[in-house]
Amino acid sequence: MGSDYLFGAILASLLAAILLFRSRSRVKKARIGGEVVGAPLASTVESTVDGDGCSGEGADIIVVGAGVAGSALAYTLAQDGRKVHVIERDLTEPDRIVGELLQPGGYLKLVELGLQDCVEEIDAQRVLGYALFKDGQNTKLPYPLEKFHSDVAGRSFHNGRFIQRMREKVSSLPNVRLEQGTVTTLLEENGTVKGVIYKTKINGEDLPRKAYAPLTIVCDGCFSNLRRALCSPKVDVPSCFVGLVLENCKLPFPNHGHVILADPSPILFYPISSTEVRCLVDVPGQKVPSIANGEMANYLRTVVAPQLPPELYGSFIGAIEKGNIRTHPNRSMPAAPHPTPGALLMGDAFNMRHPLTGGGMTVALSDIVVLRNLLKPLRNLHDASSLCKYLESFYTLRKPVASTINTLAGALYKVFSASSDKARNEMRQACFDYLSLGGVFSAGPISLLSGLNPRPLSLVAHFFAVAIYGVGRLLVPFPSPNRMWIGARLISGACGIIFPIIKAEGVRQMFFPAMVPAYYRAPPAK
């Protein structure tokens, strides 16, 4: 009888253990960073946490941030067989007024990374070029897409929809763990980053946890404390965007971005769905009129609206009346990394430029392609010192694309903004007239802006061609001392615009990358 009870007890214990294991497994799969079922996306790699709050599942790489850069990076690394742990502050759909226009060069990088389907099923609009407006005149500037497949074009969309599509694709991979949490600190040991400390909600309570990996890549620019630990950030905020959505508005040039050279600074229009057009009004400086007391609405009606093309005026006024006016600071930050064993910066955490030219996503995706190619031959990432030295080549190899787009964004914003300086206004008019010439005079600059031809020397050549063209306009038909003086100031002003930007980007890295020793770094032996 006793043996029967003993056998029954053993059998019952086994069944209980099996049931407990299955129930724990289901709970883990239903959670994402401690969030129970109902969170936007689910974790696809199970993990356990020990008594010290440490993740038990060993990742090869931790990615901080699941925006455009973080999601694309995680997917790319996971496709190469890496175990990736992604920690994102908020996995609900973002609602931003920037990051909505992907240039053709960026779309080509998206294809290269296998993520082109992320612009499908979100009502994304094809963008075929730009239209430029000034003082009642306009000129059409198409992208030079003749040599590319018919699918290649720019894409504009709701930023949040695009990011959610990328997150869904990332979370579909079995070797990616996508978790909601706020990274607070880098885990360092003897100057080497070993992982991160982050907070996540478990049963409604914020609990600290630790995650370890041989390489931590920070992509989220909101973690300023992490950025300061890995680079020397010099963040400039030259202006703010005021964003509105125009509904059922017909643009003068369908499938084109529209840039109005207004006073004091440019205004942008571009489609973000089949029924919506985004308007971004640039306001110089860091202080904008108050939305709460109606100052902003009055500014938009009285200062901005009268400068718009007639086709856009009615929809613009309607958007003001509807409300939902939002603002966004336009940050610019040259890349100034501190090579740190075990860690790397990417995306907005690493490098920002004025969003006027819509080049941010193109730079981020191009950086990911460079990093993927560098990491591909490596199977072992645990030698942090050797890996850090090898990855210094990343900062040089990315420069031709990144510096071209960064420099163009900074220079164009200054050229397109109105000024009390007559020489600066002559440069502005010269730029409009130069682009209006068509042919190589428009195709060259637009190929730079679109990311299709990111060559720094070509950028400098076109920039000074605009300046010389402006001087020529002043001296024809009859030069006068006053016109010659304005022409000299125009050339001086052009130098004052572009040379400081080039200096911040790094002259040698930008124009002569092959002279930088890191350019030739070979992968670590092991």
Short mmCIF file of C-alpha atoms in Angstrom, two decimals:
data_model
loop_
_atom_site.label_atom_id
_atom_site.label_comp_id
_atom_site.label_asym_id
_atom_site.label_seq_id
_atom_site.Cartn_x
_atom_site.Cartn_y
_atom_site.Cartn_z
CA MET A 1 0.00 0.00 0.00
CA GLY A 2 2.85 2.38 0.95
CA SER A 3 4.60 1.69 -2.37
CA ASP A 4 1.36 2.55 -4.22
CA TYR A 5 1.18 5.91 -2.40
CA LEU A 6 4.86 6.53 -3.13
CA PHE A 7 4.36 5.75 -6.82
CA GLY A 8 1.27 7.97 -6.94
CA ALA A 9 3.13 10.82 -5.25
CA ILE A 10 6.02 10.57 -7.72
CA LEU A 11 3.62 10.51 -10.68
CA ALA A 12 1.65 13.47 -9.33
CA SER A 13 4.90 15.43 -8.79
CA LEU A 14 5.98 14.78 -12.37
CA LEU A 15 2.61 15.91 -13.75
CA ALA A 16 2.67 19.02 -11.57
CA ALA A 17 6.19 19.88 -12.74
CA ILE A 18 5.14 19.53 -16.41
CA LEU A 19 2.05 21.70 -15.89
CA LEU A 20 4.08 24.34 -14.01
CA PHE A 21 6.72 24.45 -16.79
CA ARG A 22 4.06 24.84 -19.50
CA SER A 23 2.22 27.59 -17.63
CA ARG A 24 5.48 29.52 -16.95
CA SER A 25 6.39 29.19 -20.62
CA ARG A 26 3.04 30.66 -21.68
CA VAL A 27 3.39 33.57 -19.27
CA LYS A 28 6.86 34.40 -20.60
CA LYS A 29 5.69 34.39 -24.19
CA ALA A 30 2.80 36.69 -23.30
CA ARG A 31 5.09 39.30 -21.77
CA ILE A 32 7.24 42.02 -23.23
CA GLY A 33 9.47 43.70 -20.71
CA GLY A 34 7.07 42.74 -17.94
CA GLU A 35 4.02 44.04 -19.83
CA VAL A 36 1.26 41.45 -19.84
CA VAL A 37 -0.81 40.40 -22.89
CA GLY A 38 -2.19 43.45 -24.66
CA ALA A 39 1.17 45.15 -25.15
CA PRO A 40 1.72 46.22 -28.79
CA LEU A 41 4.36 43.61 -29.60
CA ALA A 42 5.47 40.40 -27.95
CA SER A 43 8.95 39.28 -26.95
CA THR A 44 10.20 36.57 -29.25
CA VAL A 45 13.10 35.32 -27.16
CA GLU A 46 12.29 33.97 -23.70
CA SER A 47 14.52 34.95 -20.81
CA THR A 48 14.72 34.36 -17.13
CA VAL A 49 15.72 36.78 -14.43
CA ASP A 50 17.76 35.73 -11.43
CA GLY A 51 17.49 37.12 -7.93
CA ASP A 52 19.69 40.11 -8.82
CA GLY A 53 17.44 41.14 -11.70
CA CYS A 54 19.83 39.90 -14.39
CA SER A 55 18.62 38.62 -17.74
CA GLY A 56 19.55 34.98 -17.98
CA GLU A 57 19.47 34.63 -21.75
CA GLY A 58 22.84 35.68 -23.22
CA ALA A 59 22.59 38.12 -26.13
CA ASP A 60 25.34 38.86 -28.63
CA ILE A 61 24.27 42.49 -28.99
CA ILE A 62 22.05 44.87 -27.02
CA VAL A 63 20.31 47.57 -29.07
CA VAL A 64 18.98 50.56 -27.10
CA GLY A 65 16.01 52.07 -28.93
CA ALA A 66 13.60 50.60 -31.47
CA GLY A 67 12.99 53.57 -33.73
CA VAL A 68 13.97 53.50 -37.39
CA ALA A 69 17.69 52.99 -36.71
CA GLY A 70 17.30 50.57 -33.81
CA SER A 71 14.68 48.38 -35.49
CA ALA A 72 16.54 48.21 -38.80
CA LEU A 73 19.81 47.45 -37.01
CA ALA A 74 18.28 44.70 -34.86
CA TYR A 75 16.67 43.04 -37.88
CA THR A 76 19.90 43.20 -39.89
CA LEU A 77 22.07 41.76 -37.11
CA ALA A 78 19.54 39.03 -36.37
CA GLN A 79 19.43 38.07 -40.05
CA ASP A 80 23.18 37.46 -39.76
CA GLY A 81 22.55 34.99 -36.94
CA ARG A 82 23.18 37.22 -33.92
CA LYS A 83 21.08 37.03 -30.75
CA VAL A 84 19.79 40.57 -30.30
CA HIS A 85 18.17 42.12 -27.23
CA VAL A 86 16.29 45.34 -28.08
CA ILE A 87 15.20 47.66 -25.26
CA GLU A 88 12.76 50.41 -26.22
CA ARG A 89 11.24 53.06 -23.94
CA ASP A 90 7.75 52.90 -25.44
CA LEU A 91 6.48 50.24 -27.84
CA THR A 92 3.20 51.98 -28.61
CA GLU A 93 2.97 53.63 -32.03
CA PRO A 94 5.01 56.88 -32.09
CA ASP A 95 3.28 60.09 -33.11
CA ARG A 96 5.93 62.43 -34.52
CA ILE A 97 5.96 65.27 -37.05
CA VAL A 98 9.41 64.44 -38.47
CA GLY A 99 10.98 61.28 -39.88
CA GLU A 100 8.20 61.06 -42.46
CA LEU A 101 10.11 61.36 -45.72
CA LEU A 102 12.56 58.70 -46.89
CA GLN A 103 14.76 59.82 -49.77
CA PRO A 104 15.36 57.46 -52.75
CA GLY A 105 18.90 56.77 -51.50
CA GLY A 106 17.41 55.70 -48.18
CA TYR A 107 14.88 53.48 -49.94
CA LEU A 108 17.75 51.73 -51.77
CA LYS A 109 19.39 51.04 -48.39
CA LEU A 110 16.06 49.73 -47.11
CA VAL A 111 15.99 47.30 -50.06
CA GLU A 112 19.60 46.30 -49.36
CA LEU A 113 18.62 45.45 -45.78
CA GLY A 114 15.55 43.46 -46.86
CA LEU A 115 13.11 45.89 -45.22
CA GLN A 116 11.41 47.40 -48.28
CA ASP A 117 8.08 45.78 -47.39
CA CYS A 118 7.92 48.03 -44.30
CA VAL A 119 6.68 50.89 -46.52
CA GLU A 120 3.83 48.69 -47.75
CA GLU A 121 0.35 48.58 -46.21
CA ILE A 122 0.84 51.93 -44.40
CA ASP A 123 -0.58 54.14 -47.19
CA ALA A 124 2.92 55.43 -47.98
CA GLN A 125 3.16 57.83 -50.92
CA ARG A 126 5.75 57.77 -53.70
CA VAL A 127 7.82 60.96 -53.86
CA LEU A 128 9.37 61.78 -57.23
CA GLY A 129 11.13 65.06 -56.48
CA TYR A 130 10.62 68.57 -55.19
CA ALA A 131 8.91 71.78 -56.22
CA LEU A 132 10.53 75.04 -55.15
CA PHE A 133 8.51 78.26 -54.72
CA LYS A 134 9.77 81.83 -54.33
CA ASP A 135 8.04 85.19 -54.80
CA GLY A 136 5.25 83.77 -56.97
CA GLN A 137 7.61 81.70 -59.14
CA ASN A 138 8.14 77.96 -58.99
CA THR A 139 10.40 75.30 -60.45
CA LYS A 140 10.07 71.50 -60.52
CA LEU A 141 13.09 69.44 -59.44
CA PRO A 142 12.62 65.72 -60.24
CA TYR A 143 14.85 63.04 -58.75
CA PRO A 144 17.27 61.63 -61.37
CA LEU A 145 15.76 58.13 -61.32
CA GLU A 146 16.19 57.19 -64.99
CA LYS A 147 18.90 54.59 -64.29
CA PHE A 148 17.01 52.86 -61.48
CA HIS A 149 14.24 50.30 -61.27
CA SER A 150 10.74 51.77 -61.57
CA ASP A 151 10.02 51.02 -57.90
CA VAL A 152 12.86 53.28 -56.73
CA ALA A 153 11.57 56.63 -55.48
CA GLY A 154 11.22 58.50 -52.24
CA ARG A 155 8.53 57.45 -49.77
CA SER A 156 6.53 59.60 -47.37
CA PHE A 157 4.33 58.22 -44.61
CA HIS A 158 3.22 58.48 -41.00
CA ASN A 159 6.41 57.94 -39.01
CA GLY A 160 4.65 55.82 -36.39
CA ARG A 161 3.15 53.43 -38.93
CA PHE A 162 6.54 52.88 -40.54
CA ILE A 163 8.23 52.20 -37.20
CA GLN A 164 5.51 49.76 -36.10
CA ARG A 165 5.91 47.82 -39.36
CA MET A 166 9.64 47.58 -38.69
CA ARG A 167 9.05 46.47 -35.10
CA GLU A 168 6.63 43.79 -36.25
CA LYS A 169 9.21 42.48 -38.68
CA VAL A 170 11.91 42.50 -35.99
CA SER A 171 9.70 40.72 -33.47
CA SER A 172 8.95 37.97 -35.99
CA LEU A 173 12.55 36.71 -35.75
CA PRO A 174 13.19 33.96 -33.17
CA ASN A 175 16.61 35.33 -32.15
CA VAL A 176 15.36 38.83 -31.27
CA ARG A 177 14.04 39.81 -27.87
CA LEU A 178 12.08 43.07 -28.09
CA GLU A 179 11.42 44.51 -24.65
CA GLN A 180 9.86 47.66 -23.25
CA GLY A 181 12.10 49.34 -20.70
CA THR A 182 14.04 52.51 -19.94
CA VAL A 183 17.82 52.21 -20.00
CA THR A 184 19.35 54.27 -17.19
CA THR A 185 23.05 53.36 -17.12
CA LEU A 186 25.75 51.56 -19.01
CA LEU A 187 27.34 48.68 -17.09
CA GLU A 188 31.08 49.33 -17.15
CA GLU A 189 34.00 47.29 -15.86
CA ASN A 190 37.57 48.59 -16.18
CA GLY A 191 36.54 50.98 -18.97
CA THR A 192 34.68 48.32 -20.97
CA VAL A 193 30.90 48.38 -21.41
CA LYS A 194 29.43 45.02 -20.42
CA GLY A 195 25.74 45.80 -20.82
CA VAL A 196 23.03 48.09 -19.45
CA ILE A 197 20.87 48.70 -16.40
CA TYR A 198 17.25 49.41 -17.29
CA LYS A 199 13.86 49.71 -15.64
CA THR A 200 10.81 47.81 -16.75
CA LYS A 201 7.30 47.40 -15.39
CA ILE A 202 6.48 44.05 -13.81
CA ASN A 203 2.99 43.77 -12.28
CA GLY A 204 2.70 47.56 -12.42
CA GLU A 205 5.94 48.19 -10.55
CA ASP A 206 9.16 49.71 -12.02
CA LEU A 207 11.91 47.22 -11.35
CA PRO A 208 15.61 47.59 -12.23
CA ARG A 209 17.18 44.87 -14.34
CA LYS A 210 20.55 44.20 -15.90
CA ALA A 211 21.30 42.93 -19.39
CA TYR A 212 24.71 41.76 -20.57
CA ALA A 213 26.19 41.45 -24.06
CA PRO A 214 29.64 41.79 -25.67
CA LEU A 215 28.44 44.81 -27.67
CA THR A 216 25.88 47.49 -26.75
CA ILE A 217 24.66 49.84 -29.50
CA VAL A 218 22.77 52.97 -28.45
CA CYS A 219 20.41 54.29 -31.14
CA ASP A 220 17.92 56.37 -29.14
CA GLY A 221 18.88 60.04 -28.97
CA CYS A 222 16.63 60.61 -25.94
CA PHE A 223 19.14 58.86 -23.67
CA SER A 224 21.38 61.91 -23.37
CA ASN A 225 23.28 60.48 -20.39
CA LEU A 226 24.34 57.47 -22.48
CA ARG A 227 25.29 59.74 -25.38
CA ARG A 228 27.49 61.89 -23.16
CA ALA A 229 29.31 58.77 -21.96
CA LEU A 230 30.18 57.73 -25.52
CA CYS A 231 30.76 61.01 -27.39
CA SER A 232 31.30 64.75 -27.03
CA PRO A 233 27.91 66.06 -28.14
CA LYS A 234 27.67 69.64 -29.40
CA VAL A 235 23.95 69.97 -29.93
CA ASP A 236 22.68 73.06 -31.74
CA VAL A 237 19.00 73.98 -32.08
CA PRO A 238 18.85 76.50 -34.95
CA SER A 239 15.06 76.41 -35.29
CA CYS A 240 11.80 74.61 -34.52
CA PHE A 241 9.23 73.04 -36.83
CA VAL A 242 5.57 73.84 -36.35
CA GLY A 243 3.56 70.92 -37.73
CA LEU A 244 0.03 70.71 -39.09
CA VAL A 245 -1.87 68.14 -41.16
CA LEU A 246 -3.86 69.36 -44.17
CA GLU A 247 -6.72 67.01 -45.11
CA ASN A 248 -7.93 66.40 -48.66
CA CYS A 249 -5.47 68.96 -49.97
CA LYS A 250 -4.30 68.80 -53.58
CA LEU A 251 -0.66 69.75 -53.94
CA PRO A 252 0.29 71.84 -57.02
CA PHE A 253 2.74 69.05 -58.00
CA PRO A 254 1.42 65.61 -56.98
CA ASN A 255 3.96 63.15 -55.49
CA HIS A 256 6.45 65.95 -54.84
CA GLY A 257 7.75 67.64 -51.74
CA HIS A 258 7.05 71.38 -51.80
CA VAL A 259 9.51 73.94 -50.39
CA ILE A 260 8.36 77.55 -50.07
CA LEU A 261 11.23 80.02 -49.60
CA ALA A 262 9.32 82.19 -47.17
CA ASP A 263 10.30 84.91 -44.74
CA PRO A 264 11.89 84.27 -42.28
CA SER A 265 12.60 80.62 -43.20
CA PRO A 266 11.35 77.72 -45.37
CA ILE A 267 7.95 76.01 -45.24
CA LEU A 268 7.57 72.36 -46.29
CA PHE A 269 4.58 70.43 -47.65
CA TYR A 270 4.58 66.72 -48.53
CA PRO A 271 1.96 63.92 -48.56
CA ILE A 272 1.95 61.45 -45.65
CA SER A 273 -1.07 59.42 -46.82
CA SER A 274 -3.53 59.37 -49.70
CA THR A 275 -5.70 61.98 -47.90
CA GLU A 276 -3.22 63.95 -45.75
CA VAL A 277 -0.46 66.47 -46.39
CA ARG A 278 2.07 67.39 -43.75
CA CYS A 279 2.99 71.05 -43.39
CA LEU A 280 6.13 72.01 -41.46
CA VAL A 281 6.67 75.70 -40.81
CA ASP A 282 10.22 76.52 -39.76
CA VAL A 283 10.51 79.10 -36.98
CA PRO A 284 14.11 80.28 -36.33
CA GLY A 285 15.44 80.06 -32.80
CA GLN A 286 14.41 77.91 -29.85
CA LYS A 287 11.41 79.95 -28.75
CA VAL A 288 8.15 79.73 -30.69
CA PRO A 289 4.85 81.60 -30.26
CA SER A 290 2.60 80.07 -27.63
CA ILE A 291 0.04 77.54 -28.85
CA ALA A 292 -2.04 77.72 -25.65
CA ASN A 293 -2.88 81.44 -25.79
CA GLY A 294 -3.47 81.58 -29.56
CA GLU A 295 -0.24 83.40 -30.52
CA MET A 296 0.83 80.52 -32.75
CA ALA A 297 -2.47 80.38 -34.64
CA ASN A 298 -2.31 84.15 -35.18
CA TYR A 299 1.32 83.90 -36.39
CA LEU A 300 0.39 81.17 -38.88
CA ARG A 301 -2.61 83.17 -40.19
CA THR A 302 -0.96 86.56 -40.48
CA VAL A 303 2.71 85.81 -41.24
CA VAL A 304 2.81 82.38 -42.88
CA ALA A 305 -0.48 81.98 -44.78
CA PRO A 306 -0.07 85.07 -47.04
CA GLN A 307 3.23 83.64 -48.38
CA LEU A 308 1.72 80.33 -49.52
CA PRO A 309 0.68 79.40 -53.08
CA PRO A 310 -3.08 80.02 -53.60
CA GLU A 311 -3.70 76.28 -54.04
CA LEU A 312 -2.59 75.62 -50.45
CA TYR A 313 -4.02 78.66 -48.68
CA GLY A 314 -7.53 77.35 -47.96
CA SER A 315 -6.40 73.97 -46.65
CA PHE A 316 -3.75 75.64 -44.51
CA ILE A 317 -6.28 77.98 -42.87
CA GLY A 318 -8.60 74.98 -42.34
CA ALA A 319 -5.80 73.09 -40.57
CA ILE A 320 -5.18 76.08 -38.26
CA GLU A 321 -8.89 76.25 -37.39
CA LYS A 322 -8.94 72.54 -36.65
CA GLY A 323 -6.10 72.90 -34.15
CA ASN A 324 -3.70 70.06 -33.30
CA ILE A 325 -0.72 72.35 -33.93
CA ARG A 326 2.50 70.76 -32.74
CA THR A 327 6.13 71.79 -32.46
CA HIS A 328 9.47 69.98 -32.70
CA PRO A 329 12.98 71.35 -32.03
CA ASN A 330 15.33 70.91 -34.99
CA ARG A 331 18.58 69.61 -33.55
CA SER A 332 21.95 69.42 -35.25
CA MET A 333 24.84 67.41 -33.81
CA PRO A 334 28.06 66.44 -35.62
CA ALA A 335 29.38 62.95 -34.88
CA ALA A 336 32.11 63.21 -32.22
CA PRO A 337 32.50 59.70 -30.80
CA HIS A 338 34.71 58.45 -27.98
CA PRO A 339 35.66 54.92 -29.08
CA THR A 340 34.64 52.80 -26.08
CA PRO A 341 35.22 49.05 -25.80
CA GLY A 342 31.90 47.21 -25.76
CA ALA A 343 29.74 50.11 -26.99
CA LEU A 344 28.81 52.03 -30.14
CA LEU A 345 26.53 54.95 -31.00
CA MET A 346 24.19 55.09 -34.02
CA GLY A 347 21.14 56.96 -35.25
CA ASP A 348 20.01 60.16 -33.49
CA ALA A 349 22.12 59.26 -30.46
CA PHE A 350 25.19 59.69 -32.65
CA ASN A 351 24.58 62.24 -35.38
CA MET A 352 21.80 64.71 -36.27
CA ARG A 353 21.33 67.32 -38.96
CA HIS A 354 18.63 69.89 -39.76
CA PRO A 355 15.58 67.93 -41.02
CA LEU A 356 14.92 70.37 -43.88
CA THR A 357 16.33 67.94 -46.47
CA GLY A 358 14.84 64.76 -44.95
CA GLY A 359 18.21 62.99 -44.83
CA GLY A 360 18.19 61.51 -41.33
CA MET A 361 16.80 58.06 -42.17
CA THR A 362 19.06 57.78 -45.23
CA VAL A 363 22.15 58.38 -43.06
CA ALA A 364 20.96 55.92 -40.40
CA LEU A 365 20.23 53.13 -42.91
CA SER A 366 23.52 53.75 -44.71
CA ASP A 367 25.36 53.51 -41.37
CA ILE A 368 23.67 50.16 -40.69
CA VAL A 369 24.85 48.78 -44.02
CA VAL A 370 28.43 49.86 -43.19
CA LEU A 371 28.28 48.32 -39.71
CA ARG A 372 26.72 45.08 -40.96
CA ASN A 373 29.52 44.62 -43.48
CA LEU A 374 32.13 45.24 -40.78
CA LEU A 375 30.59 42.78 -38.31
CA LYS A 376 29.72 40.06 -40.83
CA PRO A 377 33.12 38.26 -40.79
CA LEU A 378 33.21 38.24 -36.97
CA ARG A 379 31.81 35.32 -35.02
CA ASN A 380 33.27 36.24 -31.64
CA LEU A 381 32.54 39.70 -30.23
CA HIS A 382 33.98 39.10 -26.76
CA ASP A 383 37.40 40.68 -27.34
CA ALA A 384 36.12 44.19 -26.58
CA SER A 385 39.45 45.97 -27.00
CA SER A 386 40.22 44.48 -30.43
CA LEU A 387 36.62 44.96 -31.56
CA CYS A 388 36.68 48.62 -30.51
CA LYS A 389 39.88 49.28 -32.43
CA TYR A 390 38.47 47.50 -35.50
CA LEU A 391 35.16 49.40 -35.36
CA GLU A 392 36.97 52.74 -35.45
CA SER A 393 36.91 52.17 -39.20
CA PHE A 394 33.12 52.55 -39.04
CA TYR A 395 33.47 56.25 -38.24
CA THR A 396 35.60 56.77 -41.36
CA LEU A 397 33.75 54.48 -43.78
CA ARG A 398 30.41 56.19 -43.06
CA LYS A 399 31.74 59.69 -43.76
CA PRO A 400 31.23 60.09 -47.54
CA VAL A 401 27.47 59.51 -47.29
CA ALA A 402 26.85 61.02 -43.85
CA SER A 403 28.99 64.14 -44.28
CA THR A 404 27.51 64.95 -47.70
CA ILE A 405 23.93 64.79 -46.39
CA ASN A 406 24.80 66.58 -43.13
CA THR A 407 26.66 69.41 -44.88
CA LEU A 408 23.95 69.86 -47.48
CA ALA A 409 21.24 70.05 -44.80
CA GLY A 410 23.09 72.70 -42.79
CA ALA A 411 24.11 74.75 -45.81
CA LEU A 412 20.72 74.66 -47.54
CA TYR A 413 18.91 75.73 -44.39
CA LYS A 414 21.11 78.83 -44.12
CA VAL A 415 20.86 79.62 -47.84
CA PHE A 416 17.07 79.12 -47.94
CA SER A 417 16.43 81.37 -44.90
CA ALA A 418 15.73 85.07 -45.43
CA SER A 419 18.24 87.60 -44.14
CA SER A 420 18.64 91.32 -43.66
CA ASP A 421 22.04 90.95 -45.36
CA LYS A 422 21.73 91.83 -49.05
CA ALA A 423 24.56 89.45 -50.00
CA ARG A 424 22.81 86.51 -48.25
CA ASN A 425 19.57 87.31 -50.07
CA GLU A 426 21.45 87.42 -53.37
CA MET A 427 22.79 83.93 -52.58
CA ARG A 428 19.25 82.76 -51.89
CA GLN A 429 17.98 84.11 -55.20
CA ALA A 430 21.01 82.68 -57.01
CA CYS A 431 20.25 79.24 -55.59
CA PHE A 432 16.64 79.39 -56.82
CA ASP A 433 17.71 80.58 -60.28
CA TYR A 434 20.54 78.03 -60.51
CA LEU A 435 18.18 75.13 -59.75
CA SER A 436 15.64 76.56 -62.21
CA LEU A 437 18.18 76.17 -65.05
CA GLY A 438 17.41 72.44 -65.10
CA GLY A 439 19.67 69.77 -66.57
CA VAL A 440 22.88 69.16 -64.64
CA PHE A 441 22.26 72.33 -62.59
CA SER A 442 19.23 70.76 -60.90
CA ALA A 443 19.99 67.04 -61.32
CA GLY A 444 23.38 67.38 -59.59
CA PRO A 445 22.15 69.03 -56.37
CA ILE A 446 19.00 66.88 -56.23
CA SER A 447 21.04 63.69 -56.61
CA LEU A 448 23.04 64.85 -53.57
CA LEU A 449 19.93 65.68 -51.57
CA SER A 450 18.26 62.37 -52.46
CA GLY A 451 21.23 60.30 -51.32
CA LEU A 452 21.68 58.85 -54.80
CA ASN A 453 25.09 60.51 -55.31
CA PRO A 454 26.57 61.27 -51.89
CA ARG A 455 29.90 62.73 -52.99
CA PRO A 456 31.39 65.53 -50.88
CA LEU A 457 33.44 67.03 -53.74
CA SER A 458 30.33 67.22 -55.94
CA LEU A 459 28.52 69.03 -53.11
CA VAL A 460 31.27 71.62 -52.71
CA ALA A 461 31.48 72.10 -56.49
CA HIS A 462 27.76 72.80 -56.82
CA PHE A 463 27.67 75.02 -53.74
CA PHE A 464 30.38 77.33 -55.07
CA ALA A 465 28.92 77.13 -58.57
CA VAL A 466 25.77 78.68 -57.07
CA ALA A 467 27.88 81.40 -55.41
CA ILE A 468 29.77 82.18 -58.64
CA TYR A 469 26.48 82.18 -60.56
CA GLY A 470 25.19 84.71 -58.04
CA VAL A 471 28.21 86.94 -58.55
CA GLY A 472 27.73 86.67 -62.32
CA ARG A 473 24.13 87.86 -61.96
CA LEU A 474 25.38 90.91 -60.06
CA LEU A 475 28.07 91.83 -62.59
CA VAL A 476 25.92 91.48 -65.73
CA PRO A 477 25.24 93.59 -67.72
CA PHE A 478 27.23 96.40 -66.01
CA PRO A 479 29.36 95.88 -62.90
CA SER A 480 29.39 98.73 -60.41
CA PRO A 481 31.50 99.16 -57.27
CA ASN A 482 28.45 98.47 -55.11
CA ARG A 483 27.56 95.29 -57.02
CA MET A 484 31.17 94.11 -56.94
CA TRP A 485 31.24 94.66 -53.18
CA ILE A 486 28.02 92.65 -52.73
CA GLY A 487 29.52 89.92 -54.94
CA ALA A 488 32.65 89.76 -52.77
CA ARG A 489 30.48 89.53 -49.65
CA LEU A 490 28.42 86.81 -51.30
CA ILE A 491 31.54 84.66 -51.84
CA SER A 492 32.69 85.41 -48.30
CA GLY A 493 29.25 84.52 -46.94
CA ALA A 494 29.23 81.25 -48.89
CA CYS A 495 32.58 80.33 -47.33
CA GLY A 496 31.23 81.30 -43.92
CA ILE A 497 28.28 78.94 -44.40
CA ILE A 498 29.95 75.79 -45.68
CA PHE A 499 33.47 75.75 -44.20
CA PRO A 500 32.43 75.60 -40.52
CA ILE A 501 30.11 72.67 -41.33
CA ILE A 502 32.91 70.85 -43.18
CA LYS A 503 35.29 71.51 -40.29
CA ALA A 504 32.80 69.99 -37.84
CA GLU A 505 32.43 66.93 -40.08
CA GLY A 506 36.20 66.52 -40.42
CA VAL A 507 38.06 67.58 -43.58
CA ARG A 508 40.27 64.51 -43.85
CA GLN A 509 37.50 61.99 -43.09
CA MET A 510 35.12 63.74 -45.49
CA PHE A 511 37.36 64.24 -48.52
CA PHE A 512 40.33 61.93 -47.98
CA PRO A 513 39.07 58.94 -45.96
CA ALA A 514 41.77 56.68 -47.43
CA MET A 515 44.37 58.80 -45.57
CA VAL A 516 42.85 57.89 -42.18
CA PRO A 517 44.65 54.85 -40.65
CA ALA A 518 41.36 53.40 -39.34
CA TYR A 519 40.17 53.06 -42.95
CA TYR A 520 42.40 50.01 -43.34
CA ARG A 521 41.60 48.23 -40.07
CA ALA A 522 41.33 44.46 -40.54
CA PRO A 523 38.95 42.24 -38.52
CA PRO A 524 40.39 40.82 -35.27
CA ALA A 525 42.19 37.50 -35.80
CA LYS A 526 39.74 35.61 -33.57
#
